[in-house]
Structure formats: structure tokens, C-alpha cells
Backbone as numpy.savetxt, mean C-alpha at the origin, in Angstrom:
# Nx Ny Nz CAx CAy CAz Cx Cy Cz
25.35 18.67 12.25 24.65 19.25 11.10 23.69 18.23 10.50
22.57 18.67 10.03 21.43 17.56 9.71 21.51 17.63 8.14
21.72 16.47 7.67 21.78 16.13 5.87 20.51 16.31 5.47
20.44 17.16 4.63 18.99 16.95 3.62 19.49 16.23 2.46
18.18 15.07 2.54 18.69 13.77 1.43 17.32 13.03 1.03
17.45 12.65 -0.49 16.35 11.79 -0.66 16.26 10.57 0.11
15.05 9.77 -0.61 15.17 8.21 0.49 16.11 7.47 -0.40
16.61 7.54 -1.04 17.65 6.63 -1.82 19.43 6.73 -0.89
19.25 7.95 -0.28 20.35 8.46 0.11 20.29 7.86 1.47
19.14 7.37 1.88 19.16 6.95 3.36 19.51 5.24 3.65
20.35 5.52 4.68 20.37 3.77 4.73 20.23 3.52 6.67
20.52 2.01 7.18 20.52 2.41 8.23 21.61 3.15 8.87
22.92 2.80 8.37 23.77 3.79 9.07 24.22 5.21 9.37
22.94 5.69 7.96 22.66 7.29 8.17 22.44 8.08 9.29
23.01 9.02 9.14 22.95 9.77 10.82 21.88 11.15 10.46
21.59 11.60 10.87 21.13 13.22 11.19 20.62 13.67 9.93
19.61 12.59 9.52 19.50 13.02 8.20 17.62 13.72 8.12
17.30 14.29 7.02 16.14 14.63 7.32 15.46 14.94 5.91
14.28 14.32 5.66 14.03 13.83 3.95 12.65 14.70 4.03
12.38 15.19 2.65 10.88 15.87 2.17 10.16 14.48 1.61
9.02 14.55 2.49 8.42 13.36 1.30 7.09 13.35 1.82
5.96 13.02 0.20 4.52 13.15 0.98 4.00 12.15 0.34
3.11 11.83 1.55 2.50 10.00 1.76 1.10 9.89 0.49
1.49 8.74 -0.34 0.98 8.29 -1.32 -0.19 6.99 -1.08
0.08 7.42 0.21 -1.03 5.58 0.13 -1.06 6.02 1.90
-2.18 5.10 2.27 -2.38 5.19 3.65 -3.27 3.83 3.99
-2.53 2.58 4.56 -3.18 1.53 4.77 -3.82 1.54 5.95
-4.85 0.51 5.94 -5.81 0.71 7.37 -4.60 -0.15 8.70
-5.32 0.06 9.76 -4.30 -0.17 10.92 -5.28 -1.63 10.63
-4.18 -2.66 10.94 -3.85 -4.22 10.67 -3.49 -5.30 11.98
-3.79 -6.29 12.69 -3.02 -7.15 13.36 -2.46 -7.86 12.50
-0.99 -7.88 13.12 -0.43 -9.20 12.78 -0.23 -10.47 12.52
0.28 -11.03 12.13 -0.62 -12.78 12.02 -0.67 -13.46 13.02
0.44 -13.22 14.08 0.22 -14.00 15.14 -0.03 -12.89 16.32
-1.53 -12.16 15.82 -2.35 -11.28 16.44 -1.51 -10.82 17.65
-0.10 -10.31 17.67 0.52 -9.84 18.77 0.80 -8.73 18.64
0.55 -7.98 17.32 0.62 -6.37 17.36 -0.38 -5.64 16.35
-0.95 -4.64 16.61 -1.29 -3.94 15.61 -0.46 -2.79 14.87
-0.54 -3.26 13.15 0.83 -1.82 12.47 -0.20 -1.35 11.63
0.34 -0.14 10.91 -0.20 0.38 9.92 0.83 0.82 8.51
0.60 0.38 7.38 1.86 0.76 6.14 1.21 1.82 6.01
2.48 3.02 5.59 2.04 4.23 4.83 3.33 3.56 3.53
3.03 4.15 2.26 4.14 4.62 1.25 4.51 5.88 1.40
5.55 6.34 1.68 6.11 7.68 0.96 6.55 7.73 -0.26
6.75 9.14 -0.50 7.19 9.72 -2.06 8.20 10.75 -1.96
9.53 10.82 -2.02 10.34 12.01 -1.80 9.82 12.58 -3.39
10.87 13.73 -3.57 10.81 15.04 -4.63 11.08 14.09 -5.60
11.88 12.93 -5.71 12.61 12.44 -6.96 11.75 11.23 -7.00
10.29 11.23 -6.83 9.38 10.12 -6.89 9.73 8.73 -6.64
10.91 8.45 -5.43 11.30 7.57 -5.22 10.03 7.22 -4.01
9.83 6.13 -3.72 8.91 5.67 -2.91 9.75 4.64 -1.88
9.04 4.69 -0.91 8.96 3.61 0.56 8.68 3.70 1.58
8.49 2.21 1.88 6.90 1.83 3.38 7.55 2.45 3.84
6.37 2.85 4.77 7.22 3.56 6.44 5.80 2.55 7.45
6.32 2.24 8.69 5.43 1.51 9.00 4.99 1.59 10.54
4.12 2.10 11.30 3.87 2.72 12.69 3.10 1.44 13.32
3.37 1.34 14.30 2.53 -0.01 15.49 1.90 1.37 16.27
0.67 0.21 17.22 -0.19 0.26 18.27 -0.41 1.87 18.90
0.85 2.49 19.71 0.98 3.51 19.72 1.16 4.38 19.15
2.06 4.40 18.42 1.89 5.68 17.15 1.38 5.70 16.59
0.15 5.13 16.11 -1.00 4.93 15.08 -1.95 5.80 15.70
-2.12 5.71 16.84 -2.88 7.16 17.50 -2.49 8.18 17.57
-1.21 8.21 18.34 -0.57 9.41 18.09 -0.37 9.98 17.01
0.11 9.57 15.79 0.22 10.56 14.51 -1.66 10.83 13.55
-2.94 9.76 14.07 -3.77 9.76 13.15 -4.23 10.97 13.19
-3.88 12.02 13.73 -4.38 13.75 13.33 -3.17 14.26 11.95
-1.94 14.12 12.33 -0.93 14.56 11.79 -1.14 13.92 10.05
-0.77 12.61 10.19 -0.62 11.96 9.01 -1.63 11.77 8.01
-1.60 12.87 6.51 -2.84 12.63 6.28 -2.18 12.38 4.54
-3.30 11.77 3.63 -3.01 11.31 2.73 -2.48 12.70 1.69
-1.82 12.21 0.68 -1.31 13.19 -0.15 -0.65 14.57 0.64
-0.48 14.92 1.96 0.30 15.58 2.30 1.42 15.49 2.54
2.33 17.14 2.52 3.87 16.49 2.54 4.75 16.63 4.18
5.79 16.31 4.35 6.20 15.81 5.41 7.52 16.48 5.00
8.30 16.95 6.18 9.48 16.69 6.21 9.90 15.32 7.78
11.00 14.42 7.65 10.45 13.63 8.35 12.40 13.21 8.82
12.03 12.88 9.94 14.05 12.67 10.34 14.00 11.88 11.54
15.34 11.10 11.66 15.06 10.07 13.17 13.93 8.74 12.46
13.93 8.64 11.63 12.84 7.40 11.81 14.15 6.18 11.51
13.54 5.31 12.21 14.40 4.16 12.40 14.21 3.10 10.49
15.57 2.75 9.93 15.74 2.80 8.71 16.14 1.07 8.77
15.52 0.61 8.35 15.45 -1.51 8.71 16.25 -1.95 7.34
16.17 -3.01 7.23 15.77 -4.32 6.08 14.71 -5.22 6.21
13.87 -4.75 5.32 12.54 -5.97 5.13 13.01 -7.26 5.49
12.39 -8.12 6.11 12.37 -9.56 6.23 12.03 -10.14 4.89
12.51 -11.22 4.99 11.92 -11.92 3.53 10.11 -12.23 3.18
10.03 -12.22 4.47 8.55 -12.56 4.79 7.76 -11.36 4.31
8.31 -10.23 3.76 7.59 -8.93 3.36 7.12 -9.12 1.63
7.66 -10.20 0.99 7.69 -10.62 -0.42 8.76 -9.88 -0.81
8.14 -8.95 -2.29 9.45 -8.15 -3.03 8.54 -6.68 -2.81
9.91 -6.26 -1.99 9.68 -4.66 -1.24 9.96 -3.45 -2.42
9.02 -2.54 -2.20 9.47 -1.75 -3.10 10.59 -0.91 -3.11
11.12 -1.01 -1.96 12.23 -0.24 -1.63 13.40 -1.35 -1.04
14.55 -1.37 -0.96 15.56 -1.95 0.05 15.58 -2.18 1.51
14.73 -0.46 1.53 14.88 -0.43 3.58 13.31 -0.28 3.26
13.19 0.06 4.80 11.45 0.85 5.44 11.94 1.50 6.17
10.98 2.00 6.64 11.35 2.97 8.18 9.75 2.70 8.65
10.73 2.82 10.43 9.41 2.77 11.07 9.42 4.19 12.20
8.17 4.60 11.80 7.52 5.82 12.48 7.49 5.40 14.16
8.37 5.85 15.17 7.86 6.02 16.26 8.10 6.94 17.29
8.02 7.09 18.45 8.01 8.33 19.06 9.22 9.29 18.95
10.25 8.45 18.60 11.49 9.39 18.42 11.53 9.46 16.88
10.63 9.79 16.36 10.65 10.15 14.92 9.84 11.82 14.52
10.94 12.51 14.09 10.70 14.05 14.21 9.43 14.18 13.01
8.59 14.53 13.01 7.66 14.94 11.55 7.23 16.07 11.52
6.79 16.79 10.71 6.85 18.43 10.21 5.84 18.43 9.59
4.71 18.95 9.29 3.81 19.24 7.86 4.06 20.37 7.14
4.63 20.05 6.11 4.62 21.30 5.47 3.38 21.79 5.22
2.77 22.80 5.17 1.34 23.88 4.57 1.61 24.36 3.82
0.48 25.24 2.39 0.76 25.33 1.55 1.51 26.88 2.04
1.25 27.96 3.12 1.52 29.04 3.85 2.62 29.00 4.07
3.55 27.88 4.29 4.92 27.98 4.72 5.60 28.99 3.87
6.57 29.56 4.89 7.32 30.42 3.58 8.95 30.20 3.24
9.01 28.92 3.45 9.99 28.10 2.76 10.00 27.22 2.20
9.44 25.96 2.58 9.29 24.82 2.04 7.72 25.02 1.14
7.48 24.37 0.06 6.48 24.45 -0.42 6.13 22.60 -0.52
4.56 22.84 -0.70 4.34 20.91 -0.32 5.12 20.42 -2.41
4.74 19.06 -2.08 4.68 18.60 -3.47 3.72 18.02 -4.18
3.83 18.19 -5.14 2.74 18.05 -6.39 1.97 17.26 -6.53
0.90 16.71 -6.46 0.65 15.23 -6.33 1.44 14.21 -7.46
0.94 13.15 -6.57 1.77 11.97 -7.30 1.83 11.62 -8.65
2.69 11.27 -9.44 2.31 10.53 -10.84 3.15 9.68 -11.09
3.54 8.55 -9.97 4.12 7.44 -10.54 2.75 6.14 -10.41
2.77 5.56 -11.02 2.10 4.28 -10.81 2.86 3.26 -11.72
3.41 2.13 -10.65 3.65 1.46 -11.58 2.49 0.10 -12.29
1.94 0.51 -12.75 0.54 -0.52 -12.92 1.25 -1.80 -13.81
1.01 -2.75 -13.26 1.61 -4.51 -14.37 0.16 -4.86 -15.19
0.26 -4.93 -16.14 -0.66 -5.63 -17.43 -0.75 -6.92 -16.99
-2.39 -7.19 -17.44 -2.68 -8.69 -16.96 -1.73 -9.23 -17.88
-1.45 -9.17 -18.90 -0.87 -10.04 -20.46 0.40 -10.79 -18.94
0.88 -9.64 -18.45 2.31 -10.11 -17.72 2.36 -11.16 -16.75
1.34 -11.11 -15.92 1.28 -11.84 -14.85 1.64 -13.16 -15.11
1.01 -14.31 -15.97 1.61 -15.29 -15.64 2.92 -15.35 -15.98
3.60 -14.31 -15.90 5.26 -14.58 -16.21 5.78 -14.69 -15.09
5.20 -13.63 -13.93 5.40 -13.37 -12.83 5.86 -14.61 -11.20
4.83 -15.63 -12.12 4.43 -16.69 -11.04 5.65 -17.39 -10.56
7.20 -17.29 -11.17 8.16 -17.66 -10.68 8.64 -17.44 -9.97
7.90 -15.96 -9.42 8.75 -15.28 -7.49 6.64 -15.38 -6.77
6.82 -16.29 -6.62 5.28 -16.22 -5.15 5.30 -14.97 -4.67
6.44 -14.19 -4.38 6.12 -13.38 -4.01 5.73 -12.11 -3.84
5.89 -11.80 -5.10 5.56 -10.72 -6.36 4.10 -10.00 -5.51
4.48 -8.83 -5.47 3.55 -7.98 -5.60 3.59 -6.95 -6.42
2.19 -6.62 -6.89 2.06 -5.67 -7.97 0.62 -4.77 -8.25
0.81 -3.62 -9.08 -0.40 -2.62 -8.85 -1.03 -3.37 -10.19
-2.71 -2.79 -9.64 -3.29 -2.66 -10.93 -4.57 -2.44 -11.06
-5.15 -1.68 -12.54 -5.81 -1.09 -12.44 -6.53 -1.57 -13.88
-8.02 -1.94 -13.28 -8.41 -2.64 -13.61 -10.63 -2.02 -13.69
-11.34 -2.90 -14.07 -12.86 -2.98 -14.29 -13.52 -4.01 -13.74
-14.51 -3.90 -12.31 -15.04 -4.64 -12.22 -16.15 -5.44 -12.58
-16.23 -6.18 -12.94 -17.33 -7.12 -13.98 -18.06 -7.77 -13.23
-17.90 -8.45 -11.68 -18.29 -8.86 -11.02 -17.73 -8.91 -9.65
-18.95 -8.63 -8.72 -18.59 -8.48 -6.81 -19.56 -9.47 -6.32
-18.89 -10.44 -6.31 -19.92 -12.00 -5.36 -20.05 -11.35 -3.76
-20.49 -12.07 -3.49 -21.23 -11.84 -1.70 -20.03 -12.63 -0.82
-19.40 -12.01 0.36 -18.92 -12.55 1.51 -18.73 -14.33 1.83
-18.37 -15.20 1.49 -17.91 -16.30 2.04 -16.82 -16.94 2.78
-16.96 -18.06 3.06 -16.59 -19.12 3.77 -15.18 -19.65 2.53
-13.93 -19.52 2.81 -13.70 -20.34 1.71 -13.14 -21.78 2.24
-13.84 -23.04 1.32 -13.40 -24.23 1.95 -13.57 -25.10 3.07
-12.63 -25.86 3.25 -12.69 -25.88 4.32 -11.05 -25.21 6.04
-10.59 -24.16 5.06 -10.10 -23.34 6.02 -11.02 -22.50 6.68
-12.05 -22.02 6.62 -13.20 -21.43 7.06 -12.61 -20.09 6.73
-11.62 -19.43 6.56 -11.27 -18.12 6.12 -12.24 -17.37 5.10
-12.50 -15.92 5.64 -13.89 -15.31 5.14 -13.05 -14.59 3.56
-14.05 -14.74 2.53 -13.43 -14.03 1.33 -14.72 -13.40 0.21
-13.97 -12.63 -0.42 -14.94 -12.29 -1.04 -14.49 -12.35 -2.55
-15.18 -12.63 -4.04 -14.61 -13.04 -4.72 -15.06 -11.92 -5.92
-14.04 -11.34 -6.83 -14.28 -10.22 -7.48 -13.93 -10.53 -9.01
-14.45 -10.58 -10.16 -14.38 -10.92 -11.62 -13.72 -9.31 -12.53
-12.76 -9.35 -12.53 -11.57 -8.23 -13.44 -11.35 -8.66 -14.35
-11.41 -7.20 -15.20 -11.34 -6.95 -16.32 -9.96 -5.83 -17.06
-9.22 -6.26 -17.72 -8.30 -4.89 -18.49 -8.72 -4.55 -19.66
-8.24 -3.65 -19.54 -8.48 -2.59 -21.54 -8.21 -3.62 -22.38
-7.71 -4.94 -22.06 -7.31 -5.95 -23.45 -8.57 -6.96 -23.12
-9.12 -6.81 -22.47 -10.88 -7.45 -21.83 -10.04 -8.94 -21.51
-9.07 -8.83 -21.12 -8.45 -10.27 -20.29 -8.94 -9.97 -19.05
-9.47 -11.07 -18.38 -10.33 -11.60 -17.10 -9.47 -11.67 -15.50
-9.28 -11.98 -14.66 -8.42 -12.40 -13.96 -9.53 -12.41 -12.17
-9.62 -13.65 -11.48 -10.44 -13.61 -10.60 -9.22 -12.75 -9.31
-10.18 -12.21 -8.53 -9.42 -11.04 -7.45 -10.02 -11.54 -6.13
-9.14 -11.97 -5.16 -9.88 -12.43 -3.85 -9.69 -12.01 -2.75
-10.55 -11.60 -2.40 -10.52 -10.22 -0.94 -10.17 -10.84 0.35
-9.64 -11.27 1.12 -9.62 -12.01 1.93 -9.98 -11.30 3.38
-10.35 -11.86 3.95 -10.84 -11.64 5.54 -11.24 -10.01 5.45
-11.14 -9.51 6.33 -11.05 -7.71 6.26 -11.22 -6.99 5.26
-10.30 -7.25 4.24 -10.74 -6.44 2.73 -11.92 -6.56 2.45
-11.92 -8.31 2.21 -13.61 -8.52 1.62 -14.75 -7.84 2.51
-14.39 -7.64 3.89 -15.57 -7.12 4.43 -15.98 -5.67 4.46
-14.60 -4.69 4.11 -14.79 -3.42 3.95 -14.47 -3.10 2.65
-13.59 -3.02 1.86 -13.29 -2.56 0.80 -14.42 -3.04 -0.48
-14.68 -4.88 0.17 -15.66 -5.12 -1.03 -16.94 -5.40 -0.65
-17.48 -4.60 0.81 -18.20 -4.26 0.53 -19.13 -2.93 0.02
-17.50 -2.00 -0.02 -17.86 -0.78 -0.59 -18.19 -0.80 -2.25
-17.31 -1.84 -2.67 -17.37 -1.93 -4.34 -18.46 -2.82 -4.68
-19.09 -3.73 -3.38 -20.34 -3.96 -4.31 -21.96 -3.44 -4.08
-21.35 -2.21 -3.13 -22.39 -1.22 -2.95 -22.34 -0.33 -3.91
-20.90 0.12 -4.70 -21.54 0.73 -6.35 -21.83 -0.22 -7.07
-21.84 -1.29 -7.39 -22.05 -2.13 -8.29 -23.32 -1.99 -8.79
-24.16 -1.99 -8.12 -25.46 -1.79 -8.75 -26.48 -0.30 -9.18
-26.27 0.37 -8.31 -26.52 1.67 -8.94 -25.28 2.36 -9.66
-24.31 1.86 -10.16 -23.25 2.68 -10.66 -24.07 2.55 -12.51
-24.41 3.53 -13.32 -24.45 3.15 -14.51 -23.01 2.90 -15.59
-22.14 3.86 -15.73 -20.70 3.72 -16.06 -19.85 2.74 -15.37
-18.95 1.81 -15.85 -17.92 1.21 -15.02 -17.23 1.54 -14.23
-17.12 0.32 -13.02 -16.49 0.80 -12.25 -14.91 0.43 -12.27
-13.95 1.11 -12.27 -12.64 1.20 -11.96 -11.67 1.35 -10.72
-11.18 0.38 -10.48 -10.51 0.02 -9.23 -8.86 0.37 -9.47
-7.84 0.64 -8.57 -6.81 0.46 -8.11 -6.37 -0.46 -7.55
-5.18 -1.40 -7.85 -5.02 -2.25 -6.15 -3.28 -1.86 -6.08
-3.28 -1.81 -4.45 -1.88 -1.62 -4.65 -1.73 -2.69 -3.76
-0.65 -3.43 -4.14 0.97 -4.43 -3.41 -0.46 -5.73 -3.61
-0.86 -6.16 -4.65 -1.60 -7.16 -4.53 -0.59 -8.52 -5.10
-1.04 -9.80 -4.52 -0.48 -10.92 -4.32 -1.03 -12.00 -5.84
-0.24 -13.12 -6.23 -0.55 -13.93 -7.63 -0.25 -14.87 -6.95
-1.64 -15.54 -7.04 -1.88 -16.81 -6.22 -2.38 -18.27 -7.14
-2.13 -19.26 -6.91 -2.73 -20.50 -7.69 -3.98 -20.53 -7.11
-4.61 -19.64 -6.29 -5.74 -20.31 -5.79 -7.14 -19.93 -7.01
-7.65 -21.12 -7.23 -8.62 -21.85 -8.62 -8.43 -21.62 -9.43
-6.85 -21.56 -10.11 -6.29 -21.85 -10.94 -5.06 -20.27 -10.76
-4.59 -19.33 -12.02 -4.11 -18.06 -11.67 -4.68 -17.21 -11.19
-5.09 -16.32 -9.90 -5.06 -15.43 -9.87 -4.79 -14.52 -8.92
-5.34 -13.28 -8.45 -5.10 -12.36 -7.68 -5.71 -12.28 -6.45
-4.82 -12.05 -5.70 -5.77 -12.12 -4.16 -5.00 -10.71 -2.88
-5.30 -10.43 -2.07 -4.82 -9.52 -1.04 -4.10 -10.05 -0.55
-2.76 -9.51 -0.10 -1.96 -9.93 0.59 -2.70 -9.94 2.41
């Protein structure tokens, strides 16, 4: 018999279990650091707005990129249920799961005539700049936030690690500052999308970041994991 259960209810020793939940985030497909695999993070969201990564490599990243689409819902069973490494920082969840071929997935449609999808999202947990330097006692802290960009510098070199970055000037509703640093990849797509509104945008622009990193680098601040 197959358990219907939130993700709180799932652990790895769960058997036959099979969860509603629709994907809140959709990260770009990534190599690894020691460039030996390519993965991709999704977040899920069950009914009880509980959230966690689910995380697909090389092959299933093709295989599901028709299926898996943002803000849609899933029923989802068989996915293999881990413990983060420490090396993941502070996880938002206990476990992950990773998406692969023996992992059953379903789309719910809004046509179904049982399951209905779910609502869009409304958790965010956004951290206030005021907080951050409290933060700096776990390195490994990641955290959302949502923020005004004041300034998008141009693509560099940083140092002498030669690592490519791009360097971004944030702003909060309390007009506290905090420098944001795009590193490799981000800086080349994400900022160069944000400093292609930068200049014809007349109203401010407002950013999201999710699972971003608090770094000493030139003094406190924020950078991409």
C-alpha cells in the first residue's frame, strides 16, 4: 500500500511513500567543483508549505526538462531520500531527495478530476540586512533576500585568483547597503540580465536571492554560493 505523506513525514527509511508537492525554485544545471558531474537543485513545496531540495544529475536533467516546470505541481514517489553533507552549509530541510530514473513523477493539470494543483507559493523566508552580521558565526548560513539594486559594475577578474565576478551595490527598505558578488556564471548570466535593466529601467529595480552566502570578502558581505 503506498503512504500519502508530507515531506516532513519522509525520511530515508520510508517505504512506498508518495508526496503532493509543487516546485518553487528551479536552478540552472551546474558542474560540480571538481567538474566531475553536472546537477541541477529544484526546491519543493508540499500542501503544508514545508519545503526541500530535490536534486537531478547529467541524465535526468534531460530527461525530466519537458516535465519539470516551475510553479507546477507534482505528485512524486521512489525518489531516493539522503542527508546533506556538511559541505551543503545549513540545508533547509534535514534530507533532499534526488530525482532519478527510478523516481515516479505525475503532473497534476488543472483538468484532473481528482487531484487539484496548489496555490502558488507564499512562504519566503526573507533575513533583514539589520540581521546579517549576527549571522557571521555559522560561515555557512544561507539566506533569502530581497532587496534594490543601486548599483551593477561590469564583469571582472577578481585578484589575483583570476575567478570571474561581478560586483552588485544593495539596498533595503531601512536604505542599509550591503555589497552582493556574483561569482563566475551568475555574474555572467543573471548579472548580466540585471545590468541590462539597469539603465533603461525608470522605477527600481528589485531583486530576489535565494540560498545566498555571508562572506568577509572586502569587508561583510554577500556573495553566490
Amino acid at each position: 500500500m503506498v503512504l500519502r505523506v508530507n515531506i516532513d513525514q519522509i525520511e530515508p527509511v520510508t517505504r512506498d511513500w508518495i508526496c503532493k508537492v509543487q516546485i518553487v525554485e528551479i536552478g540552472r544545471p551546474r558542474e560540480s567543483l571538481d567538474k566531475k558531474c553536472t546537477f541541477q537543485n529544484l526546491i519543493l513545496e508540499d500542501e503544508d508549505e514545508c519545503q526541500i531540495k530535490a536534486v537531478m544529475y547529467a541524465d535526468e536533467i534531460e530527461q525530466y526538462a519537458a516535465t519539470l516546470k516551475l510553479f507546477h505541481t507534482y505528485l512524486i514517489s521512489t525518489a531516493k531520500v539522503k542527508v546533506p553533507p556538511a559541505s551543503y552549509g545549513k540545508p533547509i530541510h534535514k534530507f533532499y531527495w534526488i530525482l532519478d530514473k527510478e523516481t515516479v513523477i505525475e503532473q497534476i493539470k488543472p483538468s484532473h478530476e481528482v487531484e487539484k494543483p496548489l496555490p502558488p507559493p507564499t512562504k519566503l523566508n526573507i533575513t533583514t540586512f539589520d540581521r546579517i552580521p549576527y549571522l557571521m558565526v555559522d560561515s555557512a548560513a544561507e539566506i533569502d533576500i530581497l532587496a534594490i539594486v543601486l548599483r551593477c559594475g561590469p564583469q571582472k577578474n577578481a585578484g589575483r585568483s583570476h575567478h570571474r565576478c561581478r560586483e552588485i551595490t544593495l539596498c533595503d527598505n531601512q536604505k542599509t547597503q550591503f555589497l552582493f558578488t556574483l561569482w563566475e556564471d551568475f555574474g555572467e548570466i543573471e548579472g548580466h540580465e540585471i545590468a541590462s535593466k539597469m539603465a533603461p529601467e525608470a522605477n527600481l529595480l528589485v531583486i530576489l536571492g535565494r540560498s545566498i552566502g555571508i562572506s568577509t570578502y572586502q569587508g561583510l558581505s554577500l556573495q553566490t554560493r
